[in-house]
PDB file of C-alpha atoms in Angstrom:
ATOM      1  CA  MET A 253       0.000   0.000   0.000  1.00 38.00           C
ATOM      2  CA  PRO A 254       1.934   3.065  -1.169  1.00 37.00           C
ATOM      3  CA  PRO A 255       1.648   6.088   1.082  1.00 40.00           C
ATOM      4  CA  GLY A 256      -0.341   8.974  -0.305  1.00 43.00           C
ATOM      5  CA  PRO A 257       1.204  12.437  -0.462  1.00 40.00           C
ATOM      6  CA  GLU A 258      -1.233  13.781   2.144  1.00 45.00           C
ATOM      7  CA  ARG A 259      -0.093  11.237   4.693  1.00 48.00           C
ATOM      8  CA  ASN A 260       3.500  12.403   4.384  1.00 43.00           C
ATOM      9  CA  ARG A 261       2.666  16.019   5.134  1.00 49.00           C
ATOM     10  CA  PRO A 262       3.613  16.892   8.733  1.00 55.00           C
ATOM     11  CA  LEU A 263       0.777  17.384  11.171  1.00 60.00           C
ATOM     12  CA  THR A 264       0.619  20.642  13.042  1.00 57.00           C
ATOM     13  CA  ALA A 265       2.934  21.096  16.019  1.00 67.00           C
ATOM     14  CA  GLU A 266       0.143  22.847  17.915  1.00 81.00           C
ATOM     15  CA  PRO A 267      -1.432  21.236  21.004  1.00 90.00           C
ATOM     16  CA  PRO A 268      -3.996  18.521  20.172  1.00 95.00           C
ATOM     17  CA  ILE A 269      -7.306  19.879  18.910  1.00 97.00           C
ATOM     18  CA  LEU A 270      -9.130  17.096  20.762  1.00 97.00           C
ATOM     19  CA  THR A 271      -8.192  15.245  23.936  1.00 97.00           C
ATOM     20  CA  VAL A 272     -10.059  12.317  25.491  1.00 97.00           C
ATOM     21  CA  GLN A 273      -9.148  11.322  29.037  1.00 97.00           C
ATOM     22  CA  ASP A 274     -10.420   8.241  30.927  1.00 97.00           C
ATOM     23  CA  LEU A 275     -13.739   8.322  29.061  1.00 97.00           C
ATOM     24  CA  THR A 276     -16.295   5.724  30.176  1.00 97.00           C
ATOM     25  CA  HIS A 277     -19.950   5.263  29.260  1.00 96.00           C
ATOM     26  CA  THR A 278     -22.260   2.440  30.329  1.00 95.00           C
ATOM     27  CA  PHE A 279     -25.753   2.002  28.924  1.00 93.00           C
ATOM     28  CA  ASP A 280     -28.791   1.651  31.178  1.00 87.00           C
ATOM     29  CA  ALA A 281     -28.893  -2.102  30.611  1.00 84.00           C
ATOM     30  CA  GLY A 282     -25.357  -2.359  31.958  1.00 84.00           C
ATOM     31  CA  GLN A 283     -23.645  -2.822  28.597  1.00 89.00           C
ATOM     32  CA  THR A 284     -20.307  -1.066  28.241  1.00 90.00           C
ATOM     33  CA  GLY A 285     -20.242   1.562  25.511  1.00 93.00           C
ATOM     34  CA  VAL A 286     -16.694   2.837  25.952  1.00 96.00           C
ATOM     35  CA  ASP A 287     -14.283   1.949  28.720  1.00 95.00           C
ATOM     36  CA  ARG A 288     -11.543   4.286  29.993  1.00 95.00           C
ATOM     37  CA  LEU A 289     -10.557   5.656  26.613  1.00 97.00           C
ATOM     38  CA  CYS A 290      -7.524   7.928  26.426  1.00 97.00           C
ATOM     39  CA  PHE A 291      -6.271   9.460  23.177  1.00 97.00           C
ATOM     40  CA  SER A 292      -5.746  12.773  21.414  1.00 97.00           C
ATOM     41  CA  VAL A 293      -6.211  14.037  17.874  1.00 98.00           C
ATOM     42  CA  ALA A 294      -3.903  16.503  16.146  1.00 97.00           C
ATOM     43  CA  LYS A 295      -5.232  19.425  14.169  1.00 96.00           C
ATOM     44  CA  GLY A 296      -5.623  18.349  10.548  1.00 96.00           C
ATOM     45  CA  GLU A 297      -5.341  14.654  11.353  1.00 97.00           C
ATOM     46  CA  PHE A 298      -7.329  11.979   9.501  1.00 97.00           C
ATOM     47  CA  LEU A 299      -8.109   9.263  12.049  1.00 97.00           C
ATOM     48  CA  ILE A 300      -9.900   5.996  11.332  1.00 96.00           C
ATOM     49  CA  LEU A 301     -11.786   4.305  14.170  1.00 96.00           C
ATOM     50  CA  ALA A 302     -11.856   0.666  13.104  1.00 94.00           C
ATOM     51  CA  GLY A 303     -13.712  -2.248  14.603  1.00 89.00           C
ATOM     52  CA  SER A 304     -16.675  -4.531  14.199  1.00 85.00           C
ATOM     53  CA  ASN A 305     -20.261  -3.538  14.915  1.00 85.00           C
ATOM     54  CA  GLY A 306     -20.727  -3.071  18.650  1.00 87.00           C
ATOM     55  CA  SER A 307     -17.098  -2.167  19.290  1.00 91.00           C
ATOM     56  CA  GLY A 308     -18.021   1.296  20.603  1.00 94.00           C
ATOM     57  CA  LYS A 309     -17.250   3.438  17.551  1.00 94.00           C
ATOM     58  CA  THR A 310     -20.652   5.103  17.196  1.00 94.00           C
ATOM     59  CA  THR A 311     -20.952   5.594  20.954  1.00 96.00           C
ATOM     60  CA  LEU A 312     -17.607   7.377  20.947  1.00 97.00           C
ATOM     61  CA  LEU A 313     -18.650   9.681  18.101  1.00 96.00           C
ATOM     62  CA  ARG A 314     -21.845  10.636  19.927  1.00 95.00           C
ATOM     63  CA  LEU A 315     -19.867  11.358  23.081  1.00 97.00           C
ATOM     64  CA  LEU A 316     -17.404  13.525  21.134  1.00 96.00           C
ATOM     65  CA  MET A 317     -20.341  15.496  19.734  1.00 93.00           C
ATOM     66  CA  GLY A 318     -21.948  15.964  23.152  1.00 92.00           C
ATOM     67  CA  LEU A 319     -25.030  13.971  22.137  1.00 93.00           C
ATOM     68  CA  MET A 320     -24.417  11.580  25.031  1.00 93.00           C
ATOM     69  CA  CYS A 321     -22.909  12.116  28.469  1.00 92.00           C
ATOM     70  CA  SER A 322     -20.112   9.982  29.849  1.00 94.00           C
ATOM     71  CA  ASP A 323     -20.156   8.320  33.249  1.00 95.00           C
ATOM     72  CA  SER A 324     -16.637   9.528  33.918  1.00 96.00           C
ATOM     73  CA  GLY A 325     -13.694  11.155  32.206  1.00 96.00           C
ATOM     74  CA  GLU A 326     -13.767  14.179  29.935  1.00 96.00           C
ATOM     75  CA  ILE A 327     -13.392  15.397  26.379  1.00 97.00           C
ATOM     76  CA  ARG A 328     -11.557  18.635  25.674  1.00 97.00           C
ATOM     77  CA  LEU A 329     -11.810  20.603  22.444  1.00 97.00           C
ATOM     78  CA  LYS A 330      -8.963  23.099  22.113  1.00 95.00           C
ATOM     79  CA  GLY A 331      -8.369  22.667  25.840  1.00 94.00           C
ATOM     80  CA  ARG A 332     -11.977  23.305  26.871  1.00 95.00           C
ATOM     81  CA  ASN A 333     -14.426  20.714  28.185  1.00 96.00           C
ATOM     82  CA  ILE A 334     -17.017  20.156  25.460  1.00 96.00           C
ATOM     83  CA  LEU A 335     -19.876  20.176  27.988  1.00 94.00           C
ATOM     84  CA  GLU A 336     -19.167  23.758  29.074  1.00 93.00           C
ATOM     85  CA  ASP A 337     -21.008  25.104  26.046  1.00 93.00           C
ATOM     86  CA  LEU A 338     -22.763  22.532  23.859  1.00 91.00           C
ATOM     87  CA  MET A 339     -23.694  25.141  21.250  1.00 89.00           C
ATOM     88  CA  VAL A 340     -20.011  25.901  20.723  1.00 91.00           C
ATOM     89  CA  THR A 341     -19.200  22.183  20.665  1.00 93.00           C
ATOM     90  CA  ARG A 342     -21.852  21.313  18.093  1.00 89.00           C
ATOM     91  CA  THR A 343     -20.757  24.182  15.895  1.00 90.00           C
ATOM     92  CA  ALA A 344     -17.088  23.203  16.109  1.00 94.00           C
ATOM     93  CA  ILE A 345     -17.698  19.464  15.684  1.00 95.00           C
ATOM     94  CA  GLY A 346     -19.936  18.204  12.886  1.00 94.00           C
ATOM     95  CA  LEU A 347     -21.280  14.658  12.683  1.00 94.00           C
ATOM     96  CA  VAL A 348     -22.323  12.935   9.462  1.00 94.00           C
ATOM     97  CA  PHE A 349     -24.677  10.139  10.512  1.00 91.00           C
ATOM     98  CA  GLN A 350     -24.751   6.720   8.899  1.00 89.00           C
ATOM     99  CA  ASP A 351     -28.448   7.006   8.012  1.00 88.00           C
ATOM    100  CA  THR A 352     -28.703  10.165   5.918  1.00 87.00           C
ATOM    101  CA  ASP A 353     -32.504  10.126   5.899  1.00 87.00           C
ATOM    102  CA  THR A 354     -32.599  10.711   9.663  1.00 87.00           C
ATOM    103  CA  GLN A 355     -30.285  13.708   9.331  1.00 90.00           C
ATOM    104  CA  ILE A 356     -31.934  15.463   6.382  1.00 92.00           C
ATOM    105  CA  LEU A 357     -34.924  17.621   7.357  1.00 90.00           C
ATOM    106  CA  GLY A 358     -35.026  20.420   4.758  1.00 93.00           C
ATOM    107  CA  GLU A 359     -37.552  20.696   1.943  1.00 95.00           C
ATOM    108  CA  THR A 360     -34.854  21.649  -0.562  1.00 97.00           C
ATOM    109  CA  VAL A 361     -31.125  21.123  -0.871  1.00 97.00           C
ATOM    110  CA  TYR A 362     -30.637  24.838  -0.208  1.00 97.00           C
ATOM    111  CA  SER A 363     -32.762  24.884   2.956  1.00 96.00           C
ATOM    112  CA  GLU A 364     -31.075  21.771   4.297  1.00 96.00           C
ATOM    113  CA  ILE A 365     -27.616  23.307   3.989  1.00 96.00           C
ATOM    114  CA  ALA A 366     -28.802  26.687   5.280  1.00 96.00           C
ATOM    115  CA  PHE A 367     -30.364  25.217   8.423  1.00 94.00           C
ATOM    116  CA  GLY A 368     -27.218  25.310  10.548  1.00 91.00           C
ATOM    117  CA  PRO A 369     -26.032  28.844   9.751  1.00 92.00           C
ATOM    118  CA  GLU A 370     -29.586  30.159  10.117  1.00 93.00           C
ATOM    119  CA  ASN A 371     -29.869  28.485  13.518  1.00 88.00           C
ATOM    120  CA  LEU A 372     -26.739  30.349  14.565  1.00 85.00           C
ATOM    121  CA  GLY A 373     -28.436  33.622  13.665  1.00 88.00           C
ATOM    122  CA  GLN A 374     -26.057  34.468  10.869  1.00 91.00           C
ATOM    123  CA  PRO A 375     -27.078  37.321   8.517  1.00 94.00           C
ATOM    124  CA  GLN A 376     -28.853  36.188   5.365  1.00 94.00           C
ATOM    125  CA  GLU A 377     -25.973  37.369   3.200  1.00 95.00           C
ATOM    126  CA  ALA A 378     -23.563  35.196   5.159  1.00 94.00           C
ATOM    127  CA  VAL A 379     -25.943  32.220   4.963  1.00 95.00           C
ATOM    128  CA  GLU A 380     -26.292  32.613   1.196  1.00 95.00           C
ATOM    129  CA  ALA A 381     -22.521  32.832   0.775  1.00 95.00           C
ATOM    130  CA  ALA A 382     -21.913  29.752   2.921  1.00 94.00           C
ATOM    131  CA  VAL A 383     -24.560  27.664   1.170  1.00 96.00           C
ATOM    132  CA  THR A 384     -23.362  28.673  -2.295  1.00 96.00           C
ATOM    133  CA  ARG A 385     -19.773  27.858  -1.352  1.00 95.00           C
ATOM    134  CA  VAL A 386     -20.427  24.383   0.039  1.00 95.00           C
ATOM    135  CA  MET A 387     -22.891  23.456  -2.709  1.00 95.00           C
ATOM    136  CA  ALA A 388     -20.141  24.116  -5.228  1.00 94.00           C
ATOM    137  CA  GLN A 389     -17.589  22.326  -3.057  1.00 91.00           C
ATOM    138  CA  MET A 390     -19.738  19.194  -2.797  1.00 93.00           C
ATOM    139  CA  GLY A 391     -21.009  19.245  -6.387  1.00 92.00           C
ATOM    140  CA  LEU A 392     -24.607  20.021  -5.437  1.00 95.00           C
ATOM    141  CA  SER A 393     -25.198  23.404  -7.087  1.00 96.00           C
ATOM    142  CA  GLN A 394     -27.456  21.941  -9.781  1.00 96.00           C
ATOM    143  CA  PHE A 395     -29.711  20.465  -7.073  1.00 96.00           C
ATOM    144  CA  ARG A 396     -30.276  23.755  -5.223  1.00 96.00           C
ATOM    145  CA  ASN A 397     -34.093  23.652  -5.432  1.00 95.00           C
ATOM    146  CA  ARG A 398     -34.523  19.880  -5.513  1.00 96.00           C
ATOM    147  CA  HIS A 399     -36.208  17.980  -2.675  1.00 96.00           C
ATOM    148  CA  PRO A 400     -33.583  15.855  -0.884  1.00 95.00           C
ATOM    149  CA  ALA A 401     -35.777  12.758  -1.240  1.00 94.00           C
ATOM    150  CA  SER A 402     -35.155  12.876  -4.992  1.00 96.00           C
ATOM    151  CA  LEU A 403     -31.388  12.522  -4.586  1.00 95.00           C
ATOM    152  CA  SER A 404     -29.397   9.308  -4.863  1.00 93.00           C
ATOM    153  CA  GLY A 405     -27.700   7.738  -1.848  1.00 91.00           C
ATOM    154  CA  GLY A 406     -24.344   9.256  -2.725  1.00 91.00           C
ATOM    155  CA  GLU A 407     -25.880  12.675  -3.333  1.00 94.00           C
ATOM    156  CA  LYS A 408     -27.653  12.532   0.026  1.00 94.00           C
ATOM    157  CA  ARG A 409     -24.358  11.692   1.729  1.00 91.00           C
ATOM    158  CA  ARG A 410     -22.756  14.698   0.052  1.00 93.00           C
ATOM    159  CA  LEU A 411     -25.700  16.816   1.170  1.00 95.00           C
ATOM    160  CA  THR A 412     -25.254  15.852   4.816  1.00 95.00           C
ATOM    161  CA  ILE A 413     -21.562  16.706   4.553  1.00 94.00           C
ATOM    162  CA  ALA A 414     -22.452  20.048   2.975  1.00 95.00           C
ATOM    163  CA  GLY A 415     -24.806  20.799   5.861  1.00 94.00           C
ATOM    164  CA  VAL A 416     -21.935  20.176   8.272  1.00 94.00           C
ATOM    165  CA  LEU A 417     -19.441  22.215   6.227  1.00 94.00           C
ATOM    166  CA  ALA A 418     -21.780  25.212   6.190  1.00 94.00           C
ATOM    167  CA  MET A 419     -21.183  25.469   9.945  1.00 92.00           C
ATOM    168  CA  ALA A 420     -17.411  25.777   9.309  1.00 91.00           C
ATOM    169  CA  PRO A 421     -16.522  23.097  11.885  1.00 93.00           C
ATOM    170  CA  ASP A 422     -13.047  22.386  13.202  1.00 94.00           C
ATOM    171  CA  ILE A 423     -13.658  18.629  13.163  1.00 96.00           C
ATOM    172  CA  ILE A 424     -15.901  16.410  11.043  1.00 96.00           C
ATOM    173  CA  LEU A 425     -16.990  13.014  12.366  1.00 97.00           C
ATOM    174  CA  PHE A 426     -18.247  10.323   9.963  1.00 95.00           C
ATOM    175  CA  ASP A 427     -20.216   7.292  11.132  1.00 94.00           C
ATOM    176  CA  GLU A 428     -19.910   4.421   8.605  1.00 92.00           C
ATOM    177  CA  PRO A 429     -19.761   6.869   5.677  1.00 91.00           C
ATOM    178  CA  PHE A 430     -19.550   4.163   2.991  1.00 90.00           C
ATOM    179  CA  ALA A 431     -22.561   2.175   4.155  1.00 87.00           C
ATOM    180  CA  ASN A 432     -25.240   1.550   1.513  1.00 85.00           C
ATOM    181  CA  LEU A 433     -23.323   3.384  -1.244  1.00 88.00           C
ATOM    182  CA  ASP A 434     -22.589   1.890  -4.635  1.00 88.00           C
ATOM    183  CA  TYR A 435     -19.072   1.856  -6.025  1.00 89.00           C
ATOM    184  CA  PRO A 436     -19.224   5.170  -7.967  1.00 89.00           C
ATOM    185  CA  ALA A 437     -20.680   6.922  -4.912  1.00 88.00           C
ATOM    186  CA  VAL A 438     -17.907   5.534  -2.708  1.00 90.00           C
ATOM    187  CA  CYS A 439     -15.290   6.792  -5.169  1.00 90.00           C
ATOM    188  CA  GLY A 440     -16.891  10.232  -5.192  1.00 89.00           C
ATOM    189  CA  LEU A 441     -17.015  10.364  -1.409  1.00 90.00           C
ATOM    190  CA  VAL A 442     -13.364   9.357  -1.150  1.00 91.00           C
ATOM    191  CA  ARG A 443     -12.452  12.214  -3.489  1.00 90.00           C
ATOM    192  CA  GLN A 444     -14.393  14.653  -1.282  1.00 90.00           C
ATOM    193  CA  MET A 445     -12.612  13.333   1.814  1.00 92.00           C
ATOM    194  CA  LYS A 446      -9.263  13.718   0.085  1.00 92.00           C
ATOM    195  CA  ASP A 447     -10.049  17.348  -0.746  1.00 91.00           C
ATOM    196  CA  LEU A 448     -11.150  18.059   2.832  1.00 91.00           C
ATOM    197  CA  HIS A 449      -7.995  16.450   4.192  1.00 93.00           C
ATOM    198  CA  CYS A 450      -5.777  18.427   1.818  1.00 93.00           C
ATOM    199  CA  ALA A 451      -7.522  21.601   3.010  1.00 91.00           C
ATOM    200  CA  GLY A 452      -6.485  20.791   6.593  1.00 92.00           C
ATOM    201  CA  THR A 453      -9.819  19.555   7.959  1.00 94.00           C
ATOM    202  CA  THR A 454      -9.571  17.301  11.004  1.00 97.00           C
ATOM    203  CA  MET A 455     -11.567  14.125  10.326  1.00 97.00           C
ATOM    204  CA  ILE A 456     -12.495  11.089  12.386  1.00 97.00           C
ATOM    205  CA  ILE A 457     -14.129   8.221  10.513  1.00 96.00           C
ATOM    206  CA  ALA A 458     -15.754   5.282  12.293  1.00 95.00           C
ATOM    207  CA  THR A 459     -15.959   2.328   9.929  1.00 90.00           C
ATOM    208  CA  HIS A 460     -15.542  -1.408   9.566  1.00 83.00           C
ATOM    209  CA  ASP A 461     -15.057  -0.892   5.814  1.00 84.00           C
ATOM    210  CA  LEU A 462     -11.433   0.200   5.730  1.00 88.00           C
ATOM    211  CA  ALA A 463     -10.606  -0.140   2.046  1.00 86.00           C
ATOM    212  CA  PRO A 464     -11.941   3.176   0.694  1.00 88.00           C
ATOM    213  CA  ALA A 465     -10.241   5.573   3.109  1.00 86.00           C
ATOM    214  CA  LEU A 466      -7.194   3.652   4.299  1.00 88.00           C
ATOM    215  CA  ALA A 467      -4.854   5.176   1.719  1.00 85.00           C
ATOM    216  CA  LEU A 468      -5.766   8.707   2.868  1.00 90.00           C
ATOM    217  CA  ALA A 469      -5.667   8.307   6.658  1.00 95.00           C
ATOM    218  CA  ASP A 470      -2.848   9.258   8.999  1.00 96.00           C
ATOM    219  CA  ARG A 471      -3.658   6.886  11.850  1.00 97.00           C
ATOM    220  CA  ILE A 472      -5.838   3.898  12.718  1.00 95.00           C
ATOM    221  CA  MET A 473      -7.311   3.229  16.145  1.00 96.00           C
ATOM    222  CA  ILE A 474      -8.792  -0.239  16.583  1.00 95.00           C
ATOM    223  CA  MET A 475     -11.653  -0.607  19.063  1.00 95.00           C
ATOM    224  CA  ASP A 476     -13.171  -3.707  20.589  1.00 92.00           C
ATOM    225  CA  LYS A 477     -15.735  -3.932  23.391  1.00 93.00           C
ATOM    226  CA  GLY A 478     -15.378  -0.229  24.090  1.00 95.00           C
ATOM    227  CA  ARG A 479     -11.624  -0.252  24.480  1.00 95.00           C
ATOM    228  CA  ILE A 480      -8.676   0.688  22.296  1.00 95.00           C
ATOM    229  CA  ARG A 481      -6.879  -2.514  21.356  1.00 94.00           C
ATOM    230  CA  ALA A 482      -4.201  -0.941  19.174  1.00 94.00           C
ATOM    231  CA  GLN A 483      -3.397   2.275  17.371  1.00 95.00           C
ATOM    232  CA  GLY A 484      -0.674   3.713  15.203  1.00 95.00           C
ATOM    233  CA  PRO A 485       0.261   5.179  11.816  1.00 95.00           C
ATOM    234  CA  VAL A 486      -1.402   3.532   8.830  1.00 92.00           C
ATOM    235  CA  GLU A 487       1.883   2.233   7.398  1.00 90.00           C
ATOM    236  CA  LYS A 488       2.663   0.335  10.607  1.00 91.00           C
ATOM    237  CA  MET A 489      -0.852  -0.871  11.351  1.00 90.00           C
ATOM    238  CA  ALA A 490      -1.996  -1.983   7.873  1.00 86.00           C
ATOM    239  CA  PRO A 491       0.057  -5.222   7.715  1.00 85.00           C
ATOM    240  CA  HIS A 492      -1.385  -6.379  11.032  1.00 84.00           C
ATOM    241  CA  LEU A 493      -5.090  -5.597  10.597  1.00 86.00           C
ATOM    242  CA  GLY A 494      -5.909  -9.255   9.968  1.00 84.00           C
ATOM    243  CA  THR A 495      -4.794  -9.995  13.530  1.00 83.00           C
ATOM    244  CA  PHE A 496      -7.821  -8.029  14.693  1.00 84.00           C
ATOM    245  CA  GLY A 497     -10.229  -9.593  12.220  1.00 81.00           C
ATOM    246  CA  LEU A 498     -10.059  -6.593   9.886  1.00 84.00           C
ATOM    247  CA  PHE A 499      -9.403  -7.278   6.209  1.00 70.00           C
ATOM    248  CA  PRO A 500      -9.107  -3.955   4.362  1.00 63.00           C
ATOM    249  CA  TRP A 501      -8.508  -5.098   0.811  1.00 54.00           C
ATOM    250  CA  CYS A 502     -10.887  -6.960  -1.456  1.00 45.00           C
ATOM    251  CA  PRO A 503     -10.830  -7.335  -5.274  1.00 38.00           C
ATOM    252  CA  ALA A 504     -13.791  -4.989  -5.712  1.00 37.00           C
ATOM    253  CA  CYS A 505     -12.054  -2.271  -3.696  1.00 38.00           C
ATOM    254  CA  GLN A 506      -8.587  -2.498  -5.253  1.00 39.00           C
ATOM    255  CA  PRO A 507      -9.152   0.377  -7.752  1.00 34.00           C
ATOM    256  CA  LEU A 508      -9.578   2.777  -4.833  1.00 36.00           C
ATOM    257  CA  LYS A 509      -5.885   2.347  -4.069  1.00 39.00           C
ATOM    258  CA  GLY A 510      -5.130   4.548  -7.037  1.00 37.00           C
ATOM    259  CA  MET A 511      -6.893   7.492  -5.432  1.00 37.00           C
ATOM    260  CA  GLU A 512      -4.322   8.218  -2.723  1.00 37.00           C
TER     261      GLU A 512
END
C-alpha cells in the first residue's frame, strides 16, 4: 500500500485539537459503551476508528459530539471541556450520521444546507454565501431547489456533509460513511474526503469498511468492546489488521488504491 502524499505532510505542532481522558460510558442495561478511553487528535489529522459492529465506535462519536454524556472522564476541544457550552461544541464538531434520511430535514437542498447557519443567527448574506460555497464544493449546485428525497444515496451523503461544512466546523466526524453506497458513490465520497484532508480539515471516521479511506488516513485506532486494542500510523498498522479480524482489501475495492 503506497503512502499517499497527504499522509507524508507533517501534522501541526500545535497542542492537540481534541483530547479524550479516561472516558467511560455504560448504557442503562449495563452494557459497556466505551471503557476508559484515552487518546488525542492533532489538528488536521485523519483518524480511522476501526472495529466490528458493537465495538463502541458510534458511541464514541456521539460522546465527542456531546449527544451523550459519559459516566466519567472528559473530552476537551482546544483545551476546553465540550460540555461547558454545547452550542459551541456542536458548531465546532460536525457529525455525518450513517443514516442520511434521519439527518436530512429540509424541503430543498438549499434549505437543508442553510439550516445550521440560520440556527446560529447568521445574517442572510452570510448564509447565502456559505450555502453557495459548500454546494459548489460538494457538487450540489445543480440540485439547489430539488427535494432531498429525490437525490441518490451518494448525493444525500454529500448533502449531509455540505450541511456540516456550512457550519465551518473544526472537526468532522463520519459514522460508517460508505454504508449503503454503490461503487461510484464511494469513489466520489473518497475524493471529497481527500479534498477536505488536503484543506487541513480534522476528520475522524468510524468504519468497519477500511478499504476506501485507508490510503488517505494518517492513523488507525482499533476498538473492541469499548476499548482501544491498538493504534498507530497507517503504514505500521496496515500489515497487522488481519490480527484483529479486519481485512481492508478486497478485489472490488482495489481500484480505490489509485486514489491516494
